[in-house]
DNA sequence: TTTCTTATTGAGACAGCGTCTCAATTCGCC
DNA sequence: GGCGAATTGAGACGCTGTCTCAATAAGAAA
């Protein structure tokens, strides 16, 4: 947490911004959740702890944290935007199950390297590389198979 | 167009649905645009041609077309969801420039193969593999460099 | 420490994209 | 042609995120 606070304060100062209680609170909150969370849930969690920060401020500061690279913003679909703090160097991607909505993380260095290579080839300077896989997870696949092979059974 | 109509009608019948004028119209419209387009723009284009189809119907049928695999739904960010028809077998991905908003397509078979491999390893059955790169395109990069090397000049 | 400037905040109105509702219409099987 | 069900149209609605603007507070300067 020390590192992140320091990095954030550094960024804040460098950009002529000001460090506030609300900013510290959002930073601490997002770093206390070790998994994806959406802005409104985070906001609710903060209020639940008695932290009186407005919704707009949570949104504003999550975006600020995303800008300075401490937080990653990840859009699943129209109704789900997740934020997660960067756990040093662990760039990962997501598989989203269409049926149960479960999000599975995976890390693959080769995939990243290849994406960077493609960007280079197109003279494109990437800020964010995202691989998003939408499909059906192993659990739902099994459930579906079970239903399929034993439908509303015989006479 | 024959193939797509046939495929669509086949899907429609297989799922106990009905083929309607609105469905045919949406199918024809999306296949007449050989690039990404959003639902509202498509709707406007249809009305412009005198096709009297409601917004809700366009949304509904674009989703239906996406379900049956004839159309791909691609989300850039909160405010941009693009649809594009599948041009047989040409699975591609997108790079979006953060500055000018330009969308560059690229195709890379290795990248796809690798994603599929990862899915297999996780027992995940992919419906849609998306690689989304957000960054800065070569044009904007040059523009930025030009500004950077010759800022509001000397005293 | 007090003062002063200005970034930030809070509350809620607002915006945009989709979705939902439900009566009216249309499909397509008989 | 007639019937039952799927589909449509029009607009209200919902949700996430942004904007507004007065009030507040950070932090530099005195």
CSV table of C-alpha atoms (C1' of nucleotides) in Angstrom, one decimal:
chain,number,residue,atom,x,y,z
A,1,UNK,CA,0.0,0.0,0.0
A,2,UNK,CA,2.9,2.4,0.7
A,3,UNK,CA,4.2,2.0,-2.9
A,4,UNK,CA,0.8,2.7,-4.4
A,5,UNK,CA,0.1,5.7,-2.3
A,6,UNK,CA,3.5,7.1,-3.1
A,7,UNK,CA,3.0,6.4,-6.8
A,8,UNK,CA,-0.4,8.1,-6.7
A,9,UNK,CA,0.9,11.1,-4.8
A,10,UNK,CA,3.7,11.4,-7.2
A,11,UNK,CA,1.3,11.4,-10.2
A,12,UNK,CA,-1.0,13.8,-8.4
A,13,UNK,CA,1.8,16.3,-7.9
A,14,UNK,CA,3.3,15.9,-11.3
A,15,UNK,CA,-0.1,16.8,-12.8
A,16,UNK,CA,-0.7,19.9,-10.7
A,17,UNK,CA,-3.6,18.1,-8.9
A,18,UNK,CA,-4.3,17.9,-5.2
A,19,UNK,CA,-4.3,15.0,-2.8
A,20,UNK,CA,-7.6,14.7,-0.9
A,21,UNK,CA,-9.2,12.4,1.6
A,22,UNK,CA,-11.6,11.2,-1.0
A,23,UNK,CA,-8.7,10.2,-3.3
A,24,UNK,CA,-6.9,8.4,-0.6
A,25,UNK,CA,-10.2,6.6,0.4
A,26,UNK,CA,-10.9,5.4,-3.2
A,27,UNK,CA,-7.3,4.3,-3.6
A,28,UNK,CA,-7.4,2.4,-0.3
A,29,UNK,CA,-10.8,0.9,-1.1
A,30,UNK,CA,-9.9,-0.4,-4.5
A,31,UNK,CA,-6.6,-1.9,-3.2
A,32,UNK,CA,-8.5,-3.7,-0.4
A,33,UNK,CA,-10.6,-5.6,-3.0
A,34,UNK,CA,-8.4,-8.3,-4.5
A,35,UNK,CA,-10.7,-8.9,-7.4
A,36,UNK,CA,-12.8,-7.1,-10.0
A,37,UNK,CA,-15.4,-4.7,-8.7
A,38,UNK,CA,-17.7,-2.2,-10.3
A,39,UNK,CA,-17.8,1.5,-9.4
A,40,UNK,CA,-21.2,1.4,-7.7
A,41,UNK,CA,-20.4,-1.6,-5.6
A,42,UNK,CA,-17.2,0.0,-4.6
A,43,UNK,CA,-19.1,3.1,-3.7
A,44,UNK,CA,-21.6,1.1,-1.6
A,45,UNK,CA,-18.7,-0.7,0.2
A,46,UNK,CA,-17.3,2.7,1.1
A,47,UNK,CA,-20.5,4.0,2.4
A,48,UNK,CA,-21.0,0.8,4.3
A,49,UNK,CA,-17.8,1.6,6.1
A,50,UNK,CA,-19.0,5.1,6.9
A,51,UNK,CA,-16.9,6.7,4.3
A,52,UNK,CA,-18.9,9.6,3.0
A,53,UNK,CA,-17.8,9.9,-0.6
A,54,UNK,CA,-20.2,10.7,-3.4
A,55,UNK,CA,-20.8,8.5,-6.4
A,56,UNK,CA,-19.5,11.1,-8.8
A,57,UNK,CA,-16.3,11.3,-6.9
A,58,UNK,CA,-15.8,7.5,-6.9
A,59,UNK,CA,-16.2,7.5,-10.7
A,60,UNK,CA,-13.9,10.5,-11.1
A,61,UNK,CA,-11.2,9.0,-9.0
A,62,UNK,CA,-11.4,5.5,-10.4
A,63,UNK,CA,-10.8,7.1,-13.8
A,64,UNK,CA,-7.9,9.1,-12.4
A,65,UNK,CA,-6.4,5.9,-11.0
A,66,UNK,CA,-6.9,4.2,-14.3
A,67,UNK,CA,-5.1,7.1,-16.1
A,68,UNK,CA,-2.1,6.8,-13.8
A,69,UNK,CA,-2.0,3.1,-14.3
A,70,UNK,CA,-2.7,1.9,-10.8
A,71,UNK,CA,-6.1,0.6,-11.7
A,72,UNK,CA,-7.3,-1.3,-14.7
A,73,UNK,CA,-10.7,-0.6,-16.2
A,74,UNK,CA,-12.2,-3.6,-17.9
A,75,UNK,CA,-15.4,-3.6,-19.7
A,76,UNK,CA,-17.4,-6.9,-19.9
A,77,UNK,CA,-20.5,-5.6,-21.6
A,78,UNK,CA,-22.7,-2.6,-21.5
A,79,UNK,CA,-23.8,-3.3,-18.0
A,80,UNK,CA,-20.6,-4.4,-16.5
A,81,UNK,CA,-17.5,-2.3,-16.2
A,82,UNK,CA,-15.0,-3.6,-13.7
A,83,UNK,CA,-12.1,-2.0,-12.0
A,84,UNK,CA,-9.2,-3.9,-10.4
A,85,UNK,CA,-6.0,-2.7,-9.0
A,86,UNK,CA,-2.8,-3.7,-10.7
A,87,UNK,CA,-1.0,-6.3,-8.7
A,88,UNK,CA,2.6,-5.5,-9.8
A,89,UNK,CA,3.3,-6.7,-13.2
A,90,UNK,CA,0.6,-9.4,-13.4
A,91,UNK,CA,-1.0,-8.3,-16.6
A,92,UNK,CA,-3.8,-10.8,-17.3
A,93,UNK,CA,-6.8,-11.3,-19.4
A,94,UNK,CA,-10.3,-12.5,-18.9
A,95,UNK,CA,-12.7,-15.2,-20.0
A,96,UNK,CA,-16.3,-14.5,-19.4
A,97,UNK,CA,-18.9,-17.2,-19.3
A,98,UNK,CA,-22.0,-16.3,-21.2
A,99,UNK,CA,-24.2,-18.5,-19.1
A,100,UNK,CA,-23.2,-18.0,-15.5
A,101,UNK,CA,-21.3,-14.7,-15.9
A,102,UNK,CA,-18.2,-16.1,-14.1
A,103,UNK,CA,-15.0,-14.3,-15.0
A,104,UNK,CA,-11.9,-16.5,-15.2
A,105,UNK,CA,-8.5,-14.8,-15.3
A,106,UNK,CA,-5.6,-16.1,-17.3
A,107,UNK,CA,-2.0,-15.0,-17.9
A,108,UNK,CA,-0.1,-15.6,-21.1
A,109,UNK,CA,3.1,-13.9,-21.8
A,110,UNK,CA,3.4,-15.2,-25.4
A,111,UNK,CA,0.0,-13.8,-26.3
A,112,UNK,CA,1.0,-10.4,-24.9
A,113,UNK,CA,4.3,-10.5,-26.8
A,114,UNK,CA,2.5,-11.3,-30.0
A,115,UNK,CA,0.1,-8.5,-29.6
A,116,UNK,CA,2.9,-6.1,-29.0
A,117,UNK,CA,4.6,-7.4,-32.1
A,118,UNK,CA,1.4,-6.7,-34.2
A,119,UNK,CA,1.2,-3.2,-32.8
A,120,UNK,CA,4.7,-2.5,-33.7
A,121,UNK,CA,4.1,-3.8,-37.2
A,122,UNK,CA,1.2,-1.3,-37.5
A,123,UNK,CA,3.1,1.6,-35.9
A,124,UNK,CA,0.5,1.5,-33.2
A,125,UNK,CA,1.5,2.5,-29.7
A,126,UNK,CA,-0.6,0.4,-27.3
A,127,UNK,CA,-1.8,1.7,-23.9
A,128,UNK,CA,-3.9,-1.2,-23.2
A,129,UNK,CA,-4.0,-4.7,-24.6
A,130,UNK,CA,-7.1,-6.7,-23.9
A,131,UNK,CA,-8.0,-10.2,-24.8
A,132,UNK,CA,-11.6,-10.9,-24.1
A,133,UNK,CA,-13.0,-14.3,-24.5
A,134,UNK,CA,-16.7,-14.8,-24.3
A,135,UNK,CA,-18.0,-18.3,-24.2
A,136,UNK,CA,-19.1,-21.1,-22.0
A,137,UNK,CA,-17.1,-22.2,-18.9
A,138,UNK,CA,-16.4,-25.8,-18.1
A,139,UNK,CA,-19.0,-26.0,-15.3
A,140,UNK,CA,-21.8,-24.7,-17.5
A,141,UNK,CA,-20.6,-26.9,-20.4
A,142,UNK,CA,-21.0,-30.0,-18.1
A,143,UNK,CA,-24.4,-28.8,-16.9
A,144,UNK,CA,-25.5,-28.3,-20.4
A,145,UNK,CA,-24.2,-31.8,-21.4
A,146,UNK,CA,-26.0,-33.4,-18.5
A,147,UNK,CA,-29.3,-31.7,-19.5
A,148,UNK,CA,-28.7,-32.6,-23.1
A,149,UNK,CA,-28.0,-36.3,-22.6
A,150,UNK,CA,-30.7,-36.8,-20.0
A,151,UNK,CA,-33.7,-34.6,-21.0
A,152,UNK,CA,-37.1,-34.8,-19.4
A,153,UNK,CA,-36.6,-38.6,-19.2
A,154,UNK,CA,-38.4,-41.4,-21.0
A,155,UNK,CA,-42.0,-42.9,-20.6
B,1,UNK,CA,-26.4,-12.4,-50.1
B,2,UNK,CA,-28.0,-15.7,-51.1
B,3,UNK,CA,-25.9,-17.6,-48.7
B,4,UNK,CA,-26.5,-15.3,-45.8
B,5,UNK,CA,-30.3,-15.3,-46.3
B,6,UNK,CA,-30.3,-19.0,-46.6
B,7,UNK,CA,-28.2,-19.4,-43.4
B,8,UNK,CA,-30.5,-16.9,-41.6
B,9,UNK,CA,-33.7,-18.6,-42.7
B,10,UNK,CA,-32.2,-21.9,-41.7
B,11,UNK,CA,-31.4,-20.6,-38.2
B,12,UNK,CA,-34.8,-19.0,-37.9
B,13,UNK,CA,-36.6,-22.2,-38.7
B,14,UNK,CA,-34.3,-24.3,-36.5
B,15,UNK,CA,-35.2,-22.2,-33.6
B,16,UNK,CA,-39.0,-22.1,-34.1
B,17,UNK,CA,-38.9,-18.4,-35.1
B,18,UNK,CA,-40.5,-16.7,-38.0
B,19,UNK,CA,-39.0,-14.9,-41.0
B,20,UNK,CA,-40.4,-11.4,-41.3
B,21,UNK,CA,-39.9,-8.4,-43.6
B,22,UNK,CA,-38.2,-6.5,-40.8
B,23,UNK,CA,-35.7,-9.4,-40.3
B,24,UNK,CA,-34.9,-9.5,-44.0
B,25,UNK,CA,-34.5,-5.7,-44.1
B,26,UNK,CA,-32.1,-5.7,-41.2
B,27,UNK,CA,-30.1,-8.5,-42.7
B,28,UNK,CA,-29.9,-6.8,-46.1
B,29,UNK,CA,-29.0,-3.5,-44.5
B,30,UNK,CA,-26.1,-4.8,-42.4
B,31,UNK,CA,-24.7,-6.7,-45.3
B,32,UNK,CA,-24.8,-3.6,-47.5
B,33,UNK,CA,-22.5,-1.8,-45.1
B,34,UNK,CA,-19.0,-3.1,-45.6
B,35,UNK,CA,-17.7,-1.7,-42.4
B,36,UNK,CA,-18.6,-1.3,-38.7
B,37,UNK,CA,-21.8,0.5,-38.0
B,38,UNK,CA,-23.7,1.2,-34.9
B,39,UNK,CA,-27.4,0.2,-34.4
B,40,UNK,CA,-28.8,3.7,-34.5
B,41,UNK,CA,-26.9,4.7,-37.6
B,42,UNK,CA,-28.1,1.5,-39.3
B,43,UNK,CA,-31.6,2.4,-38.2
B,44,UNK,CA,-31.3,5.9,-39.6
B,45,UNK,CA,-30.0,4.5,-42.9
B,46,UNK,CA,-33.0,2.2,-43.1
B,47,UNK,CA,-35.4,5.0,-42.5
B,48,UNK,CA,-33.5,7.1,-45.0
B,49,UNK,CA,-34.4,4.5,-47.6
B,50,UNK,CA,-38.0,4.5,-46.6
B,51,UNK,CA,-37.8,1.3,-44.7
B,52,UNK,CA,-40.2,1.7,-41.8
B,53,UNK,CA,-38.6,-0.4,-39.1
B,54,UNK,CA,-38.6,0.6,-35.5
B,55,UNK,CA,-35.5,1.1,-33.4
B,56,UNK,CA,-36.3,-1.7,-31.0
B,57,UNK,CA,-36.7,-4.1,-33.9
B,58,UNK,CA,-33.3,-3.1,-35.3
B,59,UNK,CA,-31.7,-3.8,-31.9
B,60,UNK,CA,-33.6,-7.0,-31.5
B,61,UNK,CA,-32.6,-8.3,-34.9
B,62,UNK,CA,-29.0,-7.3,-34.8
B,63,UNK,CA,-28.7,-9.3,-31.6
B,64,UNK,CA,-30.4,-12.2,-33.3
B,65,UNK,CA,-28.0,-12.0,-36.2
B,66,UNK,CA,-25.2,-11.9,-33.7
B,67,UNK,CA,-26.5,-15.0,-32.0
B,68,UNK,CA,-26.6,-16.9,-35.2
B,69,UNK,CA,-23.1,-15.8,-36.1
B,70,UNK,CA,-23.8,-13.7,-39.2
B,71,UNK,CA,-23.0,-10.5,-37.5
B,72,UNK,CA,-20.3,-9.6,-35.0
B,73,UNK,CA,-21.0,-7.3,-32.2
B,74,UNK,CA,-18.0,-5.3,-31.1
B,75,UNK,CA,-17.9,-3.0,-28.2
B,76,UNK,CA,-15.3,-0.1,-28.3
B,77,UNK,CA,-16.3,1.6,-25.2
B,78,UNK,CA,-19.4,2.7,-23.3
B,79,UNK,CA,-20.6,4.8,-26.1
B,80,UNK,CA,-19.7,2.8,-29.1
B,81,UNK,CA,-21.1,-0.6,-30.0
B,82,UNK,CA,-20.4,-1.6,-33.5
B,83,UNK,CA,-21.9,-4.3,-35.6
B,84,UNK,CA,-20.4,-5.7,-38.7
B,85,UNK,CA,-21.3,-8.6,-40.9
B,86,UNK,CA,-19.0,-11.6,-41.1
B,87,UNK,CA,-17.2,-11.7,-44.4
B,88,UNK,CA,-16.7,-15.4,-44.6
B,89,UNK,CA,-13.9,-16.6,-42.5
B,90,UNK,CA,-12.2,-13.3,-42.1
B,91,UNK,CA,-12.0,-13.2,-38.3
B,92,UNK,CA,-10.2,-10.0,-37.4
B,93,UNK,CA,-9.5,-7.8,-34.4
B,94,UNK,CA,-9.3,-4.1,-33.8
B,95,UNK,CA,-7.0,-1.4,-32.7
B,96,UNK,CA,-8.7,1.7,-31.5
B,97,UNK,CA,-6.8,5.0,-31.4
B,98,UNK,CA,-7.5,6.8,-28.2
B,99,UNK,CA,-6.9,10.2,-29.8
B,100,UNK,CA,-8.7,10.2,-33.1
B,101,UNK,CA,-11.0,7.3,-32.6
B,102,UNK,CA,-9.9,5.5,-35.7
B,103,UNK,CA,-10.4,1.8,-35.8
B,104,UNK,CA,-7.7,-0.3,-37.5
B,105,UNK,CA,-8.4,-3.9,-38.3
B,106,UNK,CA,-5.9,-6.6,-38.3
B,107,UNK,CA,-5.9,-10.3,-38.8
B,108,UNK,CA,-3.5,-12.7,-37.1
B,109,UNK,CA,-4.0,-16.4,-37.3
B,110,UNK,CA,-1.3,-17.3,-34.7
B,111,UNK,CA,-3.0,-15.0,-32.2
B,112,UNK,CA,-6.3,-16.7,-32.7
B,113,UNK,CA,-4.8,-20.2,-32.5
B,114,UNK,CA,-3.1,-19.3,-29.3
B,115,UNK,CA,-6.3,-18.0,-27.8
B,116,UNK,CA,-8.0,-21.2,-28.7
B,117,UNK,CA,-5.2,-23.1,-27.1
B,118,UNK,CA,-5.6,-21.2,-23.9
B,119,UNK,CA,-9.4,-21.8,-23.9
B,120,UNK,CA,-8.8,-25.5,-24.4
B,121,UNK,CA,-6.4,-25.6,-21.5
B,122,UNK,CA,-9.1,-24.0,-19.3
B,123,UNK,CA,-11.9,-26.2,-20.6
B,124,UNK,CA,-13.5,-23.0,-21.9
B,125,UNK,CA,-15.7,-23.2,-25.0
B,126,UNK,CA,-15.2,-19.9,-26.8
B,127,UNK,CA,-18.0,-18.3,-28.8
B,128,UNK,CA,-16.2,-15.1,-29.4
B,129,UNK,CA,-12.5,-14.3,-29.2
B,130,UNK,CA,-11.7,-10.6,-29.1
B,131,UNK,CA,-8.5,-8.8,-29.0
B,132,UNK,CA,-8.9,-5.2,-28.3
B,133,UNK,CA,-6.0,-2.8,-28.4
B,134,UNK,CA,-6.4,0.7,-27.2
B,135,UNK,CA,-3.6,3.1,-27.9
B,136,UNK,CA,-2.3,5.7,-30.2
B,137,UNK,CA,-2.2,5.3,-34.0
B,138,UNK,CA,0.8,6.2,-36.1
B,139,UNK,CA,-0.8,9.4,-37.4
B,140,UNK,CA,-1.6,10.8,-34.0
B,141,UNK,CA,1.8,9.7,-32.7
B,142,UNK,CA,3.5,11.7,-35.5
B,143,UNK,CA,1.3,14.7,-34.8
B,144,UNK,CA,2.1,14.5,-31.1
B,145,UNK,CA,5.8,14.2,-31.8
B,146,UNK,CA,5.6,17.3,-34.1
B,147,UNK,CA,3.9,19.2,-31.4
B,148,UNK,CA,6.3,17.9,-28.8
B,149,UNK,CA,9.5,18.8,-30.7
B,150,UNK,CA,8.2,22.3,-31.7
B,151,UNK,CA,6.1,23.5,-28.8
B,152,UNK,CA,4.8,27.2,-28.4
B,153,UNK,CA,8.2,28.3,-29.7
B,154,UNK,CA,11.1,30.2,-28.0
B,155,UNK,CA,11.1,33.6,-26.2
C,1,DT,C1',-1.0,30.7,11.4
C,2,DT,C1',-3.9,33.2,8.3
C,3,DT,C1',-5.0,34.3,3.8
C,4,DC,C1',-5.9,33.5,-0.9
C,5,DT,C1',-6.5,30.9,-5.1
C,6,DT,C1',-8.3,27.2,-7.3
C,7,DA,C1',-9.0,22.2,-7.6
C,8,DT,C1',-12.2,19.1,-5.8
C,9,DT,C1',-16.4,17.6,-4.0
C,10,DG,C1',-21.6,16.5,-3.4
C,11,DA,C1',-26.1,16.1,-4.9
C,12,DG,C1',-28.9,15.5,-8.2
C,13,DA,C1',-30.2,16.6,-12.9
C,14,DC,C1',-29.1,15.0,-17.2
C,15,DA,C1',-27.5,12.0,-21.4
C,16,DG,C1',-27.1,7.9,-24.2
C,17,DC,C1',-27.8,3.3,-25.2
C,18,DG,C1',-30.5,-0.5,-24.8
C,19,DT,C1',-34.5,-3.0,-23.0
C,20,DC,C1',-39.2,-3.6,-21.8
C,21,DT,C1',-44.2,-3.3,-22.2
C,22,DC,C1',-48.3,-4.3,-24.4
C,23,DA,C1',-51.7,-3.7,-27.9
C,24,DA,C1',-51.7,-4.3,-32.8
C,25,DT,C1',-50.0,-6.7,-36.6
C,26,DT,C1',-48.1,-10.4,-39.3
C,27,DC,C1',-46.5,-15.1,-40.0
C,28,DG,C1',-47.3,-19.6,-41.4
C,29,DC,C1',-49.5,-23.9,-40.3
C,30,DC,C1',-53.9,-26.2,-40.8
D,1,DG,C1',-59.3,-18.2,-45.1
D,2,DG,C1',-58.9,-18.8,-40.2
D,3,DC,C1',-56.4,-19.3,-36.0
D,4,DG,C1',-52.8,-19.1,-32.4
D,5,DA,C1',-48.4,-17.4,-31.5
D,6,DA,C1',-44.4,-14.8,-32.7
D,7,DT,C1',-43.1,-10.2,-33.9
D,8,DT,C1',-43.5,-5.4,-34.3
D,9,DG,C1',-43.9,-0.3,-33.0
D,10,DA,C1',-43.9,3.5,-30.0
D,11,DG,C1',-42.5,5.3,-26.3
D,12,DA,C1',-41.7,4.8,-21.4
D,13,DC,C1',-38.3,3.1,-18.6
D,14,DG,C1',-33.6,1.7,-16.5
D,15,DC,C1',-28.9,1.8,-15.9
D,16,DT,C1',-24.3,3.5,-16.0
D,17,DG,C1',-21.7,7.3,-16.3
D,18,DT,C1',-21.2,12.6,-17.0
D,19,DC,C1',-22.1,17.3,-16.0
D,20,DT,C1',-23.3,21.5,-13.3
D,21,DC,C1',-22.5,24.7,-9.9
D,22,DA,C1',-22.3,26.3,-5.3
D,23,DA,C1',-19.8,24.9,-1.2
D,24,DT,C1',-15.6,23.1,0.6
D,25,DA,C1',-10.9,22.3,1.3
D,26,DA,C1',-5.9,21.7,-0.3
D,27,DG,C1',-1.7,23.9,-0.3
D,28,DA,C1',1.2,27.9,-1.6
D,29,DA,C1',2.4,32.3,0.0
D,30,DA,C1',2.7,35.8,3.3
